[in-house]
Amino acid sequence: MRKCILTLCILIGLLTGCNPIHQQTIDSEEVMTSFPDIIEPHNPEQAEQSGDVVVLMNGMRNGDKWRIFMKHVSKEQPNQVRVTQYTIEGGPVIHELVYDGKVIQTTYDDSRDMYGSGQGETTNTCKGIGTIKSEQGRTFYVLTDCEKENIFSLPK
């Protein structure tokens, strides 16, 4: 009986120690080390199901994911979020933000936007997130202290 229990404990230890999905938990919220695959065509429903923060002309979906990301940034705790913004024509522009507790690594991808700049995928490193107010009085989140020109903004 003792051999059976010992064998079972060793087996459980091996199975949990060899788990191929590496995640860490912060405040009971999971942080994945990579983003889910993008399902094509990357329409708003698919983006929402993938866990993206989805920004449309008439509002935001999965806004809780953005709030969780901002909470972790304010506490200097690693986290990540993918934001998919849709243009007036309906083209997705994807921003992946990965915060390591010190800086935010961003990836911008407009390759799916037929009327975009055609840059494709570009990366940037920024030190923080702030807010700005437009001339029309709307407030936006923006990345701050970036190595390259910042092209990320999200309505608050």
mmCIF file of C-alpha atoms in Angstrom:
data_model
loop_
_atom_site.group_PDB
_atom_site.id
_atom_site.type_symbol
_atom_site.label_atom_id
_atom_site.label_comp_id
_atom_site.label_asym_id
_atom_site.label_seq_id
_atom_site.Cartn_x
_atom_site.Cartn_y
_atom_site.Cartn_z
ATOM 1 C CA MET A 1 0.000 0.000 0.000
ATOM 2 C CA ARG A 2 2.850 2.407 0.871
ATOM 3 C CA LYS A 3 4.556 1.677 -2.468
ATOM 4 C CA CYS A 4 1.334 2.514 -4.301
ATOM 5 C CA ILE A 5 0.928 5.845 -2.468
ATOM 6 C CA LEU A 6 4.618 6.707 -2.953
ATOM 7 C CA THR A 7 4.404 5.859 -6.671
ATOM 8 C CA LEU A 8 1.250 7.958 -7.023
ATOM 9 C CA CYS A 9 2.924 10.958 -5.293
ATOM 10 C CA ILE A 10 5.973 10.698 -7.559
ATOM 11 C CA LEU A 11 3.760 10.428 -10.643
ATOM 12 C CA ILE A 12 1.738 13.504 -9.643
ATOM 13 C CA GLY A 13 4.956 15.441 -8.975
ATOM 14 C CA LEU A 14 6.349 14.508 -12.373
ATOM 15 C CA LEU A 15 3.146 15.398 -14.197
ATOM 16 C CA THR A 16 2.783 18.807 -12.559
ATOM 17 C CA GLY A 17 6.489 19.601 -12.891
ATOM 18 C CA CYS A 18 6.490 18.806 -16.609
ATOM 19 C CA ASN A 19 3.491 20.938 -17.511
ATOM 20 C CA PRO A 20 4.267 22.513 -20.936
ATOM 21 C CA ILE A 21 2.195 25.648 -20.281
ATOM 22 C CA HIS A 22 4.271 28.045 -18.197
ATOM 23 C CA GLN A 23 2.094 30.496 -16.294
ATOM 24 C CA GLN A 24 2.458 32.538 -13.184
ATOM 25 C CA THR A 25 -0.360 33.723 -10.957
ATOM 26 C CA ILE A 26 -0.609 37.262 -9.628
ATOM 27 C CA ASP A 27 -3.536 38.186 -7.399
ATOM 28 C CA SER A 28 -5.382 35.052 -8.601
ATOM 29 C CA GLU A 29 -5.266 36.266 -12.226
ATOM 30 C CA GLU A 30 -3.323 34.196 -14.741
ATOM 31 C CA VAL A 31 -0.607 35.741 -16.866
ATOM 32 C CA MET A 32 0.287 33.742 -19.953
ATOM 33 C CA THR A 33 3.755 33.875 -21.441
ATOM 34 C CA SER A 34 2.436 34.064 -25.012
ATOM 35 C CA PHE A 35 -0.702 35.286 -26.741
ATOM 36 C CA PRO A 36 -3.310 32.949 -28.237
ATOM 37 C CA ASP A 37 -3.077 32.403 -31.986
ATOM 38 C CA ILE A 38 -4.953 34.913 -34.111
ATOM 39 C CA ILE A 39 -7.838 33.295 -35.941
ATOM 40 C CA GLU A 40 -8.401 34.664 -39.448
ATOM 41 C CA PRO A 41 -10.286 36.681 -40.432
ATOM 42 C CA HIS A 42 -9.709 38.491 -37.153
ATOM 43 C CA ASN A 43 -13.233 39.859 -36.745
ATOM 44 C CA PRO A 44 -14.443 41.424 -33.461
ATOM 45 C CA GLU A 45 -16.206 38.267 -32.269
ATOM 46 C CA GLN A 46 -13.122 36.097 -32.779
ATOM 47 C CA ALA A 47 -10.878 38.711 -31.168
ATOM 48 C CA GLU A 48 -13.182 38.886 -28.153
ATOM 49 C CA GLN A 49 -13.257 35.082 -27.827
ATOM 50 C CA SER A 50 -9.435 35.048 -27.963
ATOM 51 C CA GLY A 51 -9.396 37.357 -24.940
ATOM 52 C CA ASP A 52 -8.402 40.545 -26.772
ATOM 53 C CA VAL A 53 -9.539 43.937 -25.613
ATOM 54 C CA VAL A 54 -11.672 44.874 -28.626
ATOM 55 C CA VAL A 55 -12.068 48.568 -29.498
ATOM 56 C CA LEU A 56 -14.834 49.424 -31.956
ATOM 57 C CA MET A 57 -16.234 52.785 -33.023
ATOM 58 C CA ASN A 58 -19.186 52.234 -30.675
ATOM 59 C CA GLY A 59 -17.342 50.968 -27.596
ATOM 60 C CA MET A 60 -15.043 48.431 -26.005
ATOM 61 C CA ARG A 61 -15.357 44.703 -25.287
ATOM 62 C CA ASN A 62 -13.320 42.812 -22.667
ATOM 63 C CA GLY A 63 -12.543 46.100 -20.935
ATOM 64 C CA ASP A 64 -11.890 44.133 -17.741
ATOM 65 C CA LYS A 65 -8.701 42.770 -19.357
ATOM 66 C CA TRP A 66 -7.429 46.341 -19.800
ATOM 67 C CA ARG A 67 -8.301 47.247 -16.203
ATOM 68 C CA ILE A 68 -6.423 44.161 -14.946
ATOM 69 C CA PHE A 69 -3.408 45.095 -17.081
ATOM 70 C CA MET A 70 -3.443 48.679 -15.745
ATOM 71 C CA LYS A 71 -3.737 47.394 -12.164
ATOM 72 C CA HIS A 72 -0.646 45.240 -12.633
ATOM 73 C CA VAL A 73 1.316 48.087 -14.224
ATOM 74 C CA SER A 74 0.453 50.345 -11.281
ATOM 75 C CA LYS A 75 1.714 47.637 -8.879
ATOM 76 C CA GLU A 76 4.801 46.954 -11.043
ATOM 77 C CA GLN A 77 3.692 43.340 -11.549
ATOM 78 C CA PRO A 78 4.216 41.550 -14.884
ATOM 79 C CA ASN A 79 1.206 41.170 -17.149
ATOM 80 C CA GLN A 80 0.237 41.321 -20.797
ATOM 81 C CA VAL A 81 -2.717 42.302 -22.935
ATOM 82 C CA ARG A 82 -3.615 42.240 -26.605
ATOM 83 C CA VAL A 83 -5.714 45.144 -27.881
ATOM 84 C CA THR A 84 -7.413 44.877 -31.274
ATOM 85 C CA GLN A 85 -8.728 48.185 -32.564
ATOM 86 C CA TYR A 86 -11.002 48.289 -35.602
ATOM 87 C CA THR A 87 -10.869 51.136 -38.104
ATOM 88 C CA ILE A 88 -13.915 52.822 -39.626
ATOM 89 C CA GLU A 89 -13.555 50.438 -42.585
ATOM 90 C CA GLY A 90 -13.433 47.452 -40.194
ATOM 91 C CA GLY A 91 -9.733 46.608 -40.476
ATOM 92 C CA PRO A 92 -8.089 45.210 -37.327
ATOM 93 C CA VAL A 93 -4.989 46.904 -35.930
ATOM 94 C CA ILE A 94 -3.376 44.765 -33.236
ATOM 95 C CA HIS A 95 -1.295 45.956 -30.284
ATOM 96 C CA GLU A 96 0.334 43.406 -27.988
ATOM 97 C CA LEU A 97 1.664 44.878 -24.753
ATOM 98 C CA VAL A 98 3.895 42.841 -22.451
ATOM 99 C CA TYR A 99 4.868 44.418 -19.123
ATOM 100 C CA ASP A 100 7.774 42.830 -17.255
ATOM 101 C CA GLY A 101 7.440 44.931 -14.106
ATOM 102 C CA LYS A 102 9.708 47.685 -15.442
ATOM 103 C CA VAL A 103 9.048 48.370 -19.150
ATOM 104 C CA ILE A 104 6.360 47.635 -21.696
ATOM 105 C CA GLN A 105 7.377 45.788 -24.854
ATOM 106 C CA THR A 106 4.842 46.558 -27.574
ATOM 107 C CA THR A 107 4.154 44.987 -30.931
ATOM 108 C CA TYR A 108 2.033 46.901 -33.438
ATOM 109 C CA ASP A 109 0.572 45.067 -36.441
ATOM 110 C CA ASP A 110 -1.509 46.814 -39.115
ATOM 111 C CA SER A 111 -0.971 44.144 -41.787
ATOM 112 C CA ARG A 112 -4.679 43.165 -41.718
ATOM 113 C CA ASP A 113 -5.862 46.757 -42.297
ATOM 114 C CA MET A 114 -6.295 47.277 -46.045
ATOM 115 C CA TYR A 115 -6.160 51.072 -45.667
ATOM 116 C CA GLY A 116 -3.394 51.196 -43.047
ATOM 117 C CA SER A 117 0.135 52.471 -43.337
ATOM 118 C CA GLY A 118 1.356 49.094 -44.516
ATOM 119 C CA GLN A 119 4.061 48.994 -41.847
ATOM 120 C CA GLY A 120 3.155 45.461 -40.881
ATOM 121 C CA GLU A 121 4.597 44.438 -37.545
ATOM 122 C CA THR A 122 6.790 46.834 -35.559
ATOM 123 C CA THR A 123 8.049 46.718 -31.988
ATOM 124 C CA ASN A 124 8.763 49.369 -29.387
ATOM 125 C CA THR A 125 9.783 49.650 -25.739
ATOM 126 C CA CYS A 126 8.099 52.149 -23.419
ATOM 127 C CA LYS A 127 8.510 52.960 -19.742
ATOM 128 C CA GLY A 128 4.913 53.666 -18.791
ATOM 129 C CA ILE A 129 1.305 54.515 -19.577
ATOM 130 C CA GLY A 130 -0.278 57.924 -19.176
ATOM 131 C CA THR A 131 -3.365 59.777 -20.327
ATOM 132 C CA ILE A 132 -3.883 62.697 -22.677
ATOM 133 C CA LYS A 133 -6.945 64.753 -23.496
ATOM 134 C CA SER A 134 -7.880 65.492 -27.098
ATOM 135 C CA GLU A 135 -9.076 68.858 -28.341
ATOM 136 C CA GLN A 136 -12.577 67.387 -28.379
ATOM 137 C CA GLY A 137 -12.297 66.604 -24.659
ATOM 138 C CA ARG A 138 -11.885 62.802 -24.933
ATOM 139 C CA THR A 139 -9.281 61.131 -22.741
ATOM 140 C CA PHE A 140 -6.951 58.446 -24.131
ATOM 141 C CA TYR A 141 -4.369 56.088 -22.640
ATOM 142 C CA VAL A 142 -0.976 56.452 -24.331
ATOM 143 C CA LEU A 143 2.394 54.817 -23.852
ATOM 144 C CA THR A 144 5.076 57.130 -22.479
ATOM 145 C CA ASP A 145 8.879 57.401 -22.669
ATOM 146 C CA CYS A 146 9.112 55.184 -25.758
ATOM 147 C CA GLU A 147 12.284 54.405 -27.717
ATOM 148 C CA LYS A 148 10.457 54.990 -31.011
ATOM 149 C CA GLU A 149 7.449 57.119 -31.898
ATOM 150 C CA ASN A 150 4.390 55.973 -29.914
ATOM 151 C CA ILE A 151 1.490 54.802 -32.085
ATOM 152 C CA PHE A 152 -0.718 53.345 -29.350
ATOM 153 C CA SER A 153 -3.759 55.122 -27.958
ATOM 154 C CA LEU A 154 -6.840 53.686 -26.311
ATOM 155 C CA PRO A 155 -9.999 55.594 -25.347
ATOM 156 C CA LYS A 156 -10.414 55.828 -21.601
#
